[in-house]
Coordinates of C-alpha atoms in Angstrom, one line a residue:
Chain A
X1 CA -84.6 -127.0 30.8
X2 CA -82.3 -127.4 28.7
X3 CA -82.4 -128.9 24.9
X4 CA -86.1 -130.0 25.3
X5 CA -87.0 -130.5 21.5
X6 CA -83.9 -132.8 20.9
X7 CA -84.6 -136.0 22.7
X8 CA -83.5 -136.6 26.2
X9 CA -81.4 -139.5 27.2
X10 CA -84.6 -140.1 29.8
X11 CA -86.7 -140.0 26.3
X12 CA -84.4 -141.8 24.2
X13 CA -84.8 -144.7 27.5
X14 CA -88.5 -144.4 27.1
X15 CA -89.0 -144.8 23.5
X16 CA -87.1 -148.0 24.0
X17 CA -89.4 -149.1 26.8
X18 CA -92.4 -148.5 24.6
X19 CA -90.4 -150.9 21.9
X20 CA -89.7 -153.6 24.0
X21 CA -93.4 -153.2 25.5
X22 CA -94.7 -153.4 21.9
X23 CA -92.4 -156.7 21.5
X24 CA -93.5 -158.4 24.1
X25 CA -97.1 -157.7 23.5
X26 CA -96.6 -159.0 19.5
X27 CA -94.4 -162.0 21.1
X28 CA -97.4 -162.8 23.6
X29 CA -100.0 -162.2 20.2
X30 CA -98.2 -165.0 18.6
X31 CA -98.2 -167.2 21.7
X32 CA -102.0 -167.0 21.9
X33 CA -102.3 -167.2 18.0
X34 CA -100.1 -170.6 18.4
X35 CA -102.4 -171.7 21.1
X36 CA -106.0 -170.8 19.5
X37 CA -104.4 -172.5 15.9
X38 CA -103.5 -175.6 17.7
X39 CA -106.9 -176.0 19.9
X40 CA -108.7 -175.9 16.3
X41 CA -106.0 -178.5 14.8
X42 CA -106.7 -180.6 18.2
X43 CA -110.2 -180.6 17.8
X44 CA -110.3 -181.6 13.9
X45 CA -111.5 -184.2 12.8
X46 CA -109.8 -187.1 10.1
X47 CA -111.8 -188.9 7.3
X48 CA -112.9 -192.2 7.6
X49 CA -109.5 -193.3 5.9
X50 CA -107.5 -191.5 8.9
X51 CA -110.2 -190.9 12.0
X52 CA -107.4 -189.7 14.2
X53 CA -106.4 -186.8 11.7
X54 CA -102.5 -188.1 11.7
X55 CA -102.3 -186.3 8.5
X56 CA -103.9 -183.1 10.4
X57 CA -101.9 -183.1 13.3
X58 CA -98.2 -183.7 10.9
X59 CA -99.3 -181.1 8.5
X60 CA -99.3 -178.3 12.1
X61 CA -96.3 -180.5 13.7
X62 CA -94.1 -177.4 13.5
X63 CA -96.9 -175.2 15.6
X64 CA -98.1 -178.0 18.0
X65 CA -94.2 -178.8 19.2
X66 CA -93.9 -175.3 19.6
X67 CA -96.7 -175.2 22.0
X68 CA -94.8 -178.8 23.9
X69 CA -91.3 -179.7 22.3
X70 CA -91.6 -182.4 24.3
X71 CA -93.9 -183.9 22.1
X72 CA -91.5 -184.1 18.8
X73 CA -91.2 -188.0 19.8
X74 CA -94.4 -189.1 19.2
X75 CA -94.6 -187.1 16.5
X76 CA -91.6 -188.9 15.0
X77 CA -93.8 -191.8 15.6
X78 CA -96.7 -190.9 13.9
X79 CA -94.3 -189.5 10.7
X80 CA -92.9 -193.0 10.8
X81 CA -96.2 -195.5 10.5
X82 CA -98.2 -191.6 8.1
X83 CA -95.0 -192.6 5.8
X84 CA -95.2 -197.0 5.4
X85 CA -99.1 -195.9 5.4
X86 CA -99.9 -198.2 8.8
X87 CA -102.4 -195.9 10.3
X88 CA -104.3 -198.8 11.8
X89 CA -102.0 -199.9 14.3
X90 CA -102.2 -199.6 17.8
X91 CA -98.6 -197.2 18.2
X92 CA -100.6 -194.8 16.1
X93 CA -103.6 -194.8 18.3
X94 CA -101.2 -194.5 21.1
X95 CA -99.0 -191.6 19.9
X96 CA -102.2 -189.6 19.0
X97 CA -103.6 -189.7 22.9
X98 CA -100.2 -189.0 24.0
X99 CA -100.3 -186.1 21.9
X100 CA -104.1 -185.3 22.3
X101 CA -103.9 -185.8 26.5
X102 CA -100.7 -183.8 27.2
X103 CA -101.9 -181.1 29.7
X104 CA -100.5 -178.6 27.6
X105 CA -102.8 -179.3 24.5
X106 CA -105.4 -180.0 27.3
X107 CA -105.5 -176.8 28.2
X108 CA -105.1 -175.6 24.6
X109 CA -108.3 -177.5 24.2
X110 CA -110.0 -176.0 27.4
X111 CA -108.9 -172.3 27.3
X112 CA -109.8 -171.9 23.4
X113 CA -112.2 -169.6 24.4
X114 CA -110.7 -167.7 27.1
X115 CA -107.0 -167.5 24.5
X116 CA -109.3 -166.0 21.6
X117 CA -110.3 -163.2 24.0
X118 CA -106.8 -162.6 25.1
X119 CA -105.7 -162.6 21.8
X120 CA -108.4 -160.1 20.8
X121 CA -107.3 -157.8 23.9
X122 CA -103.7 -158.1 23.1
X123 CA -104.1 -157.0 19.6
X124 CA -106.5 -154.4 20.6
X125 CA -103.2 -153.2 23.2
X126 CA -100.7 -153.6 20.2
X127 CA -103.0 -151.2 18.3
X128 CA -103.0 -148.7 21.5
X129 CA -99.5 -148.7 21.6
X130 CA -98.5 -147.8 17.9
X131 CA -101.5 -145.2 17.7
X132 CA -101.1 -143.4 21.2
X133 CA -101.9 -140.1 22.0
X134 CA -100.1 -137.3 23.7
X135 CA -102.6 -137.3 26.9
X136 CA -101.8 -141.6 26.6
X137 CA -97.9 -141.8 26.0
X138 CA -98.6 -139.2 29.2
X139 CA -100.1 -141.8 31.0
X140 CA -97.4 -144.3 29.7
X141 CA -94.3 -142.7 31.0
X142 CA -96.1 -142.4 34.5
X143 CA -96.8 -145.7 34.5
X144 CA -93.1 -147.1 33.2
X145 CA -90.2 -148.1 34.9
X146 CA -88.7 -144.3 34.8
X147 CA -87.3 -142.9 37.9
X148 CA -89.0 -140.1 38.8
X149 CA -86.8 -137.4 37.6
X150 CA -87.2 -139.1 33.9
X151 CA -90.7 -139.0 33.9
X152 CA -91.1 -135.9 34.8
X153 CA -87.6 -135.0 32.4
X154 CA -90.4 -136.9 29.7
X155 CA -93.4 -135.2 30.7
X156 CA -91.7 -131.7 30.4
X157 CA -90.0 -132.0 26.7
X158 CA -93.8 -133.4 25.5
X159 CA -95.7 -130.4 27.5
X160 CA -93.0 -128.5 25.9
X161 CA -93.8 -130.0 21.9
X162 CA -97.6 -129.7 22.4
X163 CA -97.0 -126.2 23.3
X164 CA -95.5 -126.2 20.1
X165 CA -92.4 -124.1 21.4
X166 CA -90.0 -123.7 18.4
X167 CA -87.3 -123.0 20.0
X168 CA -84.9 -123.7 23.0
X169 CA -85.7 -121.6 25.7
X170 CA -83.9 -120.8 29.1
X171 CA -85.7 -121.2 31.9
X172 CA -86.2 -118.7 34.2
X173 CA -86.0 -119.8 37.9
X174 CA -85.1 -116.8 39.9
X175 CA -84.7 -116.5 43.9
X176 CA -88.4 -114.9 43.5
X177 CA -90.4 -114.9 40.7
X178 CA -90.9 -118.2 38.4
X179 CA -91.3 -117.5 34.6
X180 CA -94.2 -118.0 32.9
X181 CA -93.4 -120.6 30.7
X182 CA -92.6 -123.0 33.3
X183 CA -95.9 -122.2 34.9
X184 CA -97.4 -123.1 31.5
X185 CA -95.4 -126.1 31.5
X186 CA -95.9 -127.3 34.8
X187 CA -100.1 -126.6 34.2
X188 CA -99.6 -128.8 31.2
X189 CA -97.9 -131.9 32.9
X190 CA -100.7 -131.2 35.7
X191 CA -103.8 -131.2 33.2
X192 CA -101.8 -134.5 31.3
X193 CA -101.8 -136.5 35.1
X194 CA -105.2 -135.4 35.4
X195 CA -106.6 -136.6 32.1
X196 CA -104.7 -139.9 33.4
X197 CA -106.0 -140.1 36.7
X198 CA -109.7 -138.9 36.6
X199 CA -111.2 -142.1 35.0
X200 CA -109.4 -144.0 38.0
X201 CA -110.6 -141.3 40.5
X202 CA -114.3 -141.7 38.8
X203 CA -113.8 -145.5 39.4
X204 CA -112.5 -146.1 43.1
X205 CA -114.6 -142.7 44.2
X206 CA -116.8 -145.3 45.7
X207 CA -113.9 -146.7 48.1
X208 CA -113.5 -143.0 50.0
X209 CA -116.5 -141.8 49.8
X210 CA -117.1 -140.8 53.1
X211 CA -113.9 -142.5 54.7
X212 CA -113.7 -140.7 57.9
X213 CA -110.3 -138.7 58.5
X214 CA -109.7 -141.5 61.5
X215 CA -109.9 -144.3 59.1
X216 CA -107.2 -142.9 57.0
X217 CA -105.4 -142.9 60.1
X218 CA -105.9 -146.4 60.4
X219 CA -105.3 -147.3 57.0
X220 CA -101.5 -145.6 56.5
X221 CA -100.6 -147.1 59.9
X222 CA -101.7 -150.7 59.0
X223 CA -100.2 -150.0 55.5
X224 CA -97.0 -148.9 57.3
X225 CA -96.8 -152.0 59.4
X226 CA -97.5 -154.5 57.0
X227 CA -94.9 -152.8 54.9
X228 CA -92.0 -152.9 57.0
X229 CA -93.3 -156.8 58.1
X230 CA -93.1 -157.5 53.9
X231 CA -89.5 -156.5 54.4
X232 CA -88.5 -158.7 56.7
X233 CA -90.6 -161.7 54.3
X234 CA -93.2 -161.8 57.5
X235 CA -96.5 -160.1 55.6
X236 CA -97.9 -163.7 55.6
X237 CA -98.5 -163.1 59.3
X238 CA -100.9 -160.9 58.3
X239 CA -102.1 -162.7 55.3
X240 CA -106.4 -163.2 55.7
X241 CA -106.3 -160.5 58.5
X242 CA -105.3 -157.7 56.4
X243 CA -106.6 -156.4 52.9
X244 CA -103.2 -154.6 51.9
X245 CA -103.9 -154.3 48.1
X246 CA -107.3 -152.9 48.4
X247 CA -106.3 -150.4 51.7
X248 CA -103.5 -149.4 49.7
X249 CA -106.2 -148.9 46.6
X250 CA -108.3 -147.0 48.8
X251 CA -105.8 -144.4 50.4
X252 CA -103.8 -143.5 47.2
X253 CA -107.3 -142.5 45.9
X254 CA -107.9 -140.5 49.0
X255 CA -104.6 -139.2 48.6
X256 CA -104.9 -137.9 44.9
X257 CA -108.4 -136.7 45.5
X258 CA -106.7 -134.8 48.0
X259 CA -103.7 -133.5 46.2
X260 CA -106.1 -133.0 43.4
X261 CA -107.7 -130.1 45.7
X262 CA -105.0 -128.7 46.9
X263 CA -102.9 -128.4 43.4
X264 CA -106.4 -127.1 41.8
X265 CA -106.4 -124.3 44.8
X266 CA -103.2 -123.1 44.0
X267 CA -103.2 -123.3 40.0
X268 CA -106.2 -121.1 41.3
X269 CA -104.1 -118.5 42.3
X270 CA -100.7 -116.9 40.3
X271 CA -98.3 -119.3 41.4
X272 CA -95.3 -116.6 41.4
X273 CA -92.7 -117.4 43.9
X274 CA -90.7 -120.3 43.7
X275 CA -91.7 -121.5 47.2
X276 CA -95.2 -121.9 45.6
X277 CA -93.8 -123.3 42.1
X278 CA -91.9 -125.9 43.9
X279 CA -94.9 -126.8 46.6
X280 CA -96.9 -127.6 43.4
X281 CA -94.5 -129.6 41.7
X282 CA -94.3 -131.7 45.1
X283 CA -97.9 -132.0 45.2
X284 CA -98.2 -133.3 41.2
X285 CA -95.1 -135.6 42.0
X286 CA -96.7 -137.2 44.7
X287 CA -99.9 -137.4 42.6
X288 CA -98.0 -139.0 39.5
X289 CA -96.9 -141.2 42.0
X290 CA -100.2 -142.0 43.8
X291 CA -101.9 -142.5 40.1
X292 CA -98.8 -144.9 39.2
X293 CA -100.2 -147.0 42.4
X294 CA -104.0 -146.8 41.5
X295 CA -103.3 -148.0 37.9
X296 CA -101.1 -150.9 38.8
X297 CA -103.7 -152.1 41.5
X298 CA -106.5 -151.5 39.0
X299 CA -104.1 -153.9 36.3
X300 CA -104.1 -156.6 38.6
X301 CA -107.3 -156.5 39.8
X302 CA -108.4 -157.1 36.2
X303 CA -105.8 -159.6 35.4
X304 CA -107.5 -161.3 38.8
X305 CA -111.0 -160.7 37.1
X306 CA -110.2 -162.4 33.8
X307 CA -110.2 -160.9 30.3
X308 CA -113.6 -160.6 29.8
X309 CA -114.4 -158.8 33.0
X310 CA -118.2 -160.4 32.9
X311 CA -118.6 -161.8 37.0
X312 CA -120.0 -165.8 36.3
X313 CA -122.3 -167.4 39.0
X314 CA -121.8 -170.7 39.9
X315 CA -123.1 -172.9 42.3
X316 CA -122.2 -175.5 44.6
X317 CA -123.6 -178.9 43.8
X318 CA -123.4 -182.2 45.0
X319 CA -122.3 -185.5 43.4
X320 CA -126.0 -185.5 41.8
X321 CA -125.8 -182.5 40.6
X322 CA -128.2 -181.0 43.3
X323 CA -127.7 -177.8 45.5
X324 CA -127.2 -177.1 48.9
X325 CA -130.6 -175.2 49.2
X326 CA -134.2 -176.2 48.2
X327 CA -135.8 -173.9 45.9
X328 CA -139.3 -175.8 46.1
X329 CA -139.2 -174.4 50.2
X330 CA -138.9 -170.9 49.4
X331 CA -141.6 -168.6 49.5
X332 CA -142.6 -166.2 45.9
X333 CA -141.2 -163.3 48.1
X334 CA -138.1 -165.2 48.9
X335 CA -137.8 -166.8 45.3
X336 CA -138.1 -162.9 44.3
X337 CA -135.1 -162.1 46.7
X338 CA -133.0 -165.0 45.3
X339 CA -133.2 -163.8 41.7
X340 CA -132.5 -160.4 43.0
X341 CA -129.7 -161.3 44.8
X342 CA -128.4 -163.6 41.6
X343 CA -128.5 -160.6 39.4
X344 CA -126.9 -158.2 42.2
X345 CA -123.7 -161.0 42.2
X346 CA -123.7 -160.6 38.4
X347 CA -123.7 -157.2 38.2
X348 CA -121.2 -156.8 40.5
X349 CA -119.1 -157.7 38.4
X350 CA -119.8 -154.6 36.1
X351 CA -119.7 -152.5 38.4
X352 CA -116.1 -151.7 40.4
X353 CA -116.9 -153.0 43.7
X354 CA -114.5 -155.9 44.8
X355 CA -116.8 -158.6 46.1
X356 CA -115.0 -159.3 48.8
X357 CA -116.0 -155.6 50.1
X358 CA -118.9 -157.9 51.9
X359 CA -119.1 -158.8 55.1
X360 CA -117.4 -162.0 56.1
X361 CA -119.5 -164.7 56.6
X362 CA -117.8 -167.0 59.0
X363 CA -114.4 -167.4 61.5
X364 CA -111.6 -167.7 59.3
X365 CA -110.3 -170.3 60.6
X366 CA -112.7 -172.4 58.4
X367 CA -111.1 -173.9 55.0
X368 CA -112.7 -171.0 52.7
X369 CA -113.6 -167.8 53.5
X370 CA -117.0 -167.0 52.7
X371 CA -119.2 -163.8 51.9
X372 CA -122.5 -162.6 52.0
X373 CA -124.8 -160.4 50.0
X374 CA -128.2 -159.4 51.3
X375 CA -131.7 -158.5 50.3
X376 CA -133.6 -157.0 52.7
X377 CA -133.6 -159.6 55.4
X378 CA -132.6 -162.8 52.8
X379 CA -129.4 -163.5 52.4
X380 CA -126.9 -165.6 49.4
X381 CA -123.2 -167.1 50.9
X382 CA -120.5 -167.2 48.5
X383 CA -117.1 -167.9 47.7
X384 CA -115.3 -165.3 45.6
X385 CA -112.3 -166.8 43.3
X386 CA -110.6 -165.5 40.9
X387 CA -113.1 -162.9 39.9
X388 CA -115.9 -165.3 39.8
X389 CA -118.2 -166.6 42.8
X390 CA -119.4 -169.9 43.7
X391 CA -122.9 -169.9 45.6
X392 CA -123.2 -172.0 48.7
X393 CA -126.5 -171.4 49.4
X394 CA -129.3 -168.9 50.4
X395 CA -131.4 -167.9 53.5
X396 CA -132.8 -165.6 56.2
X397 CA -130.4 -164.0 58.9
X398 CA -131.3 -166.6 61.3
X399 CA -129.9 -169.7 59.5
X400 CA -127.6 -168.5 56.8
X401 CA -124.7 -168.2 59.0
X402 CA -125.6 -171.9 60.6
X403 CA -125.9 -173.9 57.5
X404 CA -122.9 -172.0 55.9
X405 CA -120.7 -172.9 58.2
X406 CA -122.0 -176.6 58.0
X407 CA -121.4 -176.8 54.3
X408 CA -117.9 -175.4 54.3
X409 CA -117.2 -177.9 57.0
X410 CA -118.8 -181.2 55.5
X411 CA -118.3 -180.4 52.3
X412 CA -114.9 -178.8 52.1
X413 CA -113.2 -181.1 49.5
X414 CA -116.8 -180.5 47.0
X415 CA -116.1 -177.0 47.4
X416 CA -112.3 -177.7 46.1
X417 CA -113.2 -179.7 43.5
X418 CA -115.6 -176.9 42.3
X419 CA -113.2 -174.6 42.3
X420 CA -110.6 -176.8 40.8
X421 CA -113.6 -177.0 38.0
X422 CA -114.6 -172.9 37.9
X423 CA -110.7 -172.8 36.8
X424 CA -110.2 -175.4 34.3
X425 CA -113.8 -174.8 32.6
X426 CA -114.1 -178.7 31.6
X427 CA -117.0 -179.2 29.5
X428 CA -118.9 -181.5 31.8
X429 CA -119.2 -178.6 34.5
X430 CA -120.0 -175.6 32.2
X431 CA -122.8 -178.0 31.2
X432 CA -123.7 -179.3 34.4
X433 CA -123.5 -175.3 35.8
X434 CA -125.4 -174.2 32.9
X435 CA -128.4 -176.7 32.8
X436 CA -128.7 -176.0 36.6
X437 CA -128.7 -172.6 35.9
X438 CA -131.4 -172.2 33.2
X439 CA -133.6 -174.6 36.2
X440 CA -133.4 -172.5 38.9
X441 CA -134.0 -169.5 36.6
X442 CA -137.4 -170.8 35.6
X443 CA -137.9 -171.9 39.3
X444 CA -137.6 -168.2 40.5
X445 CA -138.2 -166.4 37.7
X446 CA -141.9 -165.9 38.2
X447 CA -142.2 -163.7 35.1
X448 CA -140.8 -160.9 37.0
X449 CA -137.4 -160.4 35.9
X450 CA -135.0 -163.4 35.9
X451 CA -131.7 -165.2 36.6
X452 CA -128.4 -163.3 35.2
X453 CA -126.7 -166.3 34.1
Chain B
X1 CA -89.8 -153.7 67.1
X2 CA -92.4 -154.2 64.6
X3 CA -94.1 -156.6 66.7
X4 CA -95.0 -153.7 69.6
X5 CA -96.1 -152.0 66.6
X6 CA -98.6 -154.4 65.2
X7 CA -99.8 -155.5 68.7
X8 CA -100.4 -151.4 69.6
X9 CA -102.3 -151.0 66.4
X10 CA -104.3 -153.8 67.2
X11 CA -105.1 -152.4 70.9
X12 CA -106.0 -149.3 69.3
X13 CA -108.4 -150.3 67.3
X14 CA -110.1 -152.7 69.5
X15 CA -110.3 -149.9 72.4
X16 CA -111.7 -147.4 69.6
X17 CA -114.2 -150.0 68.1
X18 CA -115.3 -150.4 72.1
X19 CA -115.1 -146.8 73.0
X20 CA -117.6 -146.2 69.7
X21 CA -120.1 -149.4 70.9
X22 CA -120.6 -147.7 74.4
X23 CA -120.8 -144.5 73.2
X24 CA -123.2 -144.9 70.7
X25 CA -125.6 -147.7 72.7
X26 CA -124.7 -150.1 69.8
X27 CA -126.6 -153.1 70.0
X28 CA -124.5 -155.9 69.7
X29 CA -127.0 -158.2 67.7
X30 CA -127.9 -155.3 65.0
X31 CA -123.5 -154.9 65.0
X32 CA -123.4 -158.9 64.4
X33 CA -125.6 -158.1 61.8
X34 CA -124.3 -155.1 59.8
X35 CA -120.7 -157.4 60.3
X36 CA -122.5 -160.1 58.4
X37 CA -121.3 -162.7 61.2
X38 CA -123.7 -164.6 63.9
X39 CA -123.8 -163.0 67.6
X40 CA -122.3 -166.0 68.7
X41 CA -119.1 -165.4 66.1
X42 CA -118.8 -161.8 67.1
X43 CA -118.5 -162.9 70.7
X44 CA -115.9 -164.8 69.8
X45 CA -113.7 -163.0 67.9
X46 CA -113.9 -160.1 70.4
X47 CA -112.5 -162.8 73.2
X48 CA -109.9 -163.9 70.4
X49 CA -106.7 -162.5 70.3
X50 CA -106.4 -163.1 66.9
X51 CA -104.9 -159.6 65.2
X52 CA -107.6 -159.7 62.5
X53 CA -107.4 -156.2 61.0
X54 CA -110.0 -156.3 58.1
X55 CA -112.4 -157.3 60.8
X56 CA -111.8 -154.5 63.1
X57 CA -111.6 -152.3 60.3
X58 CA -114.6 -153.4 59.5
X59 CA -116.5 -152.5 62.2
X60 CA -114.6 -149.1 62.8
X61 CA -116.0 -148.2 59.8
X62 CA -119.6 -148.8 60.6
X63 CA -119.2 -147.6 64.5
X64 CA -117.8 -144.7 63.2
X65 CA -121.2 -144.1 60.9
X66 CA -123.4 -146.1 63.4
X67 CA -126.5 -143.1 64.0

């Protein structure tokens, strides 16, 4: 342990990680900013001397061609007849939808909302970074690109400065007995994985609770075969037939509960010999390593929910607007269960259970897999995506699984189309999901309670 | 190689998810129901050969607390 209050190569490497982190997060800040700034230019409107707002849309020509260079032409265009003041002509009209209907000021248009929240959590992470804390650069250099001899090379020197060691030691690793300052430091870079892991653990304890030793066994073997499949580029074989992500989830949670126990029984005890010193630092490697795992799966997962993390409920409806179930046939008990069952899809997504921890509704050989929730004996059938779930329709055990099946088979390209909607957020079907929304929720409302919209 | 693998893992399971159903005197239509599938679907995909894991997983899990 040599040198560890002058920086390390390993910490000089990390520092410049946390840099290029904090550039990229500034570079995708300004991205977003671009984005929002152009939405609001793209939905301004002119005077009546200029109703198309050329004189808006030149004055930001810099930030929208950023957004689409391809668009510099008609731009040029517009410059051309702002300039010899011919805003009436029909090449003005022209170059303005061109500009306006370009998918990529579309979706300026359409994700303003979702890009202003991005924006705020991106600045919120840019914040983080430049005000981080020992116990979170901790978590940081776990979570980085390190090998593991440099993280734990990083980990060391910090345990090491918080200690508040003022001078370079020599470490004392003997044949027998291990010196106590290594002990200290090695209960330091424990207690810093810890304060990493335990909100995670805290999280996911749901997923193990329980889990009987023979599932384990199920779950590394299944994890072992899909792994060596991925190598050969076969893991779509098992692509709908295997949960990989969430298995994976699951066991490195068991796994660092486990090692969690063990490393806490032996901290326990004096930790002398160097058999023992080196068991431990196995144990917290493979722990640093399972908590690495848990916080990546946890990232995507809410990447996959969306930046706000709130679950929305949508609903399948037909061409008229109308759903695939009759509200006006239910009984007040089964009305009762529906608005139950709306708010339990809601809160779902509060909670940490992945919706697609359900049952399975139907074969999957159908076009969509479907889910279902259940009140007592009434049940809702869903479609999870993206975070978000579309309701198919509701009903008791004997004819939910019938009329499920029936839907996603007659009205498999509806169900696409919705989908296709749920993701691009056009106005028309926020407005169309909304006022249906606010309908059912007087219909089952029954002043007790009420739709979670 | 990989392929005896997956097909043993899949045998396993199956014969451990049967074992667990005679064992315990599991009826079949309260089992179609904790699965969240029809009687008629978990017929089916006990005759299918289909290697469908998070199924079988599935209903390990709830064999294996089935009281």
């Amino acid at each position: 342990m040599e040198g560890v209050l002058e920086k390390s190569l390993a910490e000089e490497k990390f520092e410049k990680l946390l840099l290029q982190e904090q550039q990229d997060l500034e570079n995708q800040a300004r991205l977003l900013s671009n984005s929002y700034q152009g939405a609001h230019v793209l939905l301004s409107k002119g005077n009546d001397d200029d109703q198309f707002n050329v004189y808006g849309l030149l004055q930001n020509r810099d930030l929208l061609v950023s957004l689409e260079p391809s668009l510099s032409d008609q731009f040029d265009i517009l410059q051309y007849f702002y300039d010899n003041n011919l805003l009436d002509v029909d090449q003005v009209l022209i170059a303005v939808n061109n500009i306006r209907s370009h998918k990529t000021m579309l979706r300026c248009v359409n994700e303003a909302n979702k890009t202003v929240r991005e924006l705020n959590s991106v600045q919120k992470k840019i914040k983080a970074s430049k005000s981080m804390s020992d116990s979170e650069k901790a978590s940081r250099v776990l979570r980085s690109k390190l090998s593991d001899e440099e993280k734990v090379d990083v980990l060391r020197a910090m345990a090491y400065r918080s200690c508040a060691h003022s001078k370079e030691e020599k470490v004392d690793v003997t044949e027998d007995v291990v010196s106590s300052d290594l002990i200290s430091t090695l209960r330091n870079s424990y207690a810093q994985v810890i304060e990493g892991v335990t909100p995670y653990l805290s999280k996911y304890y749901s997923k193990v609770a329980g889990l009987p030793p023979e599932m384990i066994r199920y779950y590394e073997s299944a994890i072992r075969i899909y792994e060596e499949l991925k190598k050969e580029g076969r893991e779509e074989e098992l692509s709908g037939k295997l949960n990989y992500d969430d298995m994976r989830l699951s066991l490195s949670v068991w796994h660092a509960i486990d090692l969690r126990g063990k490393i806490d029984e032996m901290l326990k005890g004096s930790v002398q010999s160097v058999e023992q010193f080196q068991q431990v630092q196995n144990y917290l490697s493979s722990l640093s390593s399972s908590f690495e795992t848990i916080k990546s799966l946890d990232d995507s997962f809410s990447q996959e929910k969306g930046v706000s993390g709130e679950r929305q409920v949508y609903f399948l409806l037909d061409n008229d607007g109308k759903p695939f179930f009759d509200v006006s046939k239910f009984s007040d008990g089964e009305k009762r269960k529906v608005s139950s069952l709306l708010k339990k899809l809601h809160d779902e997504g509060n909670s940490d259970k992945d919706m697609k921890s359900h049952p399975i509704l139907v074969p999957k050989k159908l076009p969509h897999h479907m889910y279902t929730l259940r009140s007592s004996d009434f049940l809702v059938s869903y479609i999870p995506y993206n975070g978000d779930v579309l309701v198919l329709t509701f009903g008791d055990r004997r004819n939910i699984y019938e009329d499920s099946t029936k839907i996603s088979e007659r009205a498999s390209s509806l169900i696409d189309r919705t989908i296709k909607s749920m993701k691009s957020q056009s106005p028309a079907f926020v407005m169309a999901q909304s006022s249906f929304s606010e309908g059912l929720d007087s219909a089952v409302s029954l002043g007790v309670g009420g739709l979670v919209k | 190689m990989i392929d005896d693998k997956l097909k043993q893992l899949f045998i396993d399971i199956k014969l451990d998810c049967l074992e667990l159903i005679l064992a315990k005197d599991v009826s079949i239509s309260d089992l179609s129901y904790q699965l969240g599938i029809s009687n008629k679907d978990f017929y089916n995909r006990m005759k299918s050969t289909e290697q469908d894991f998070s199924f079988y997983l599935k209903m390990y899990y709830i064999l294996l607390k089935w009281r």
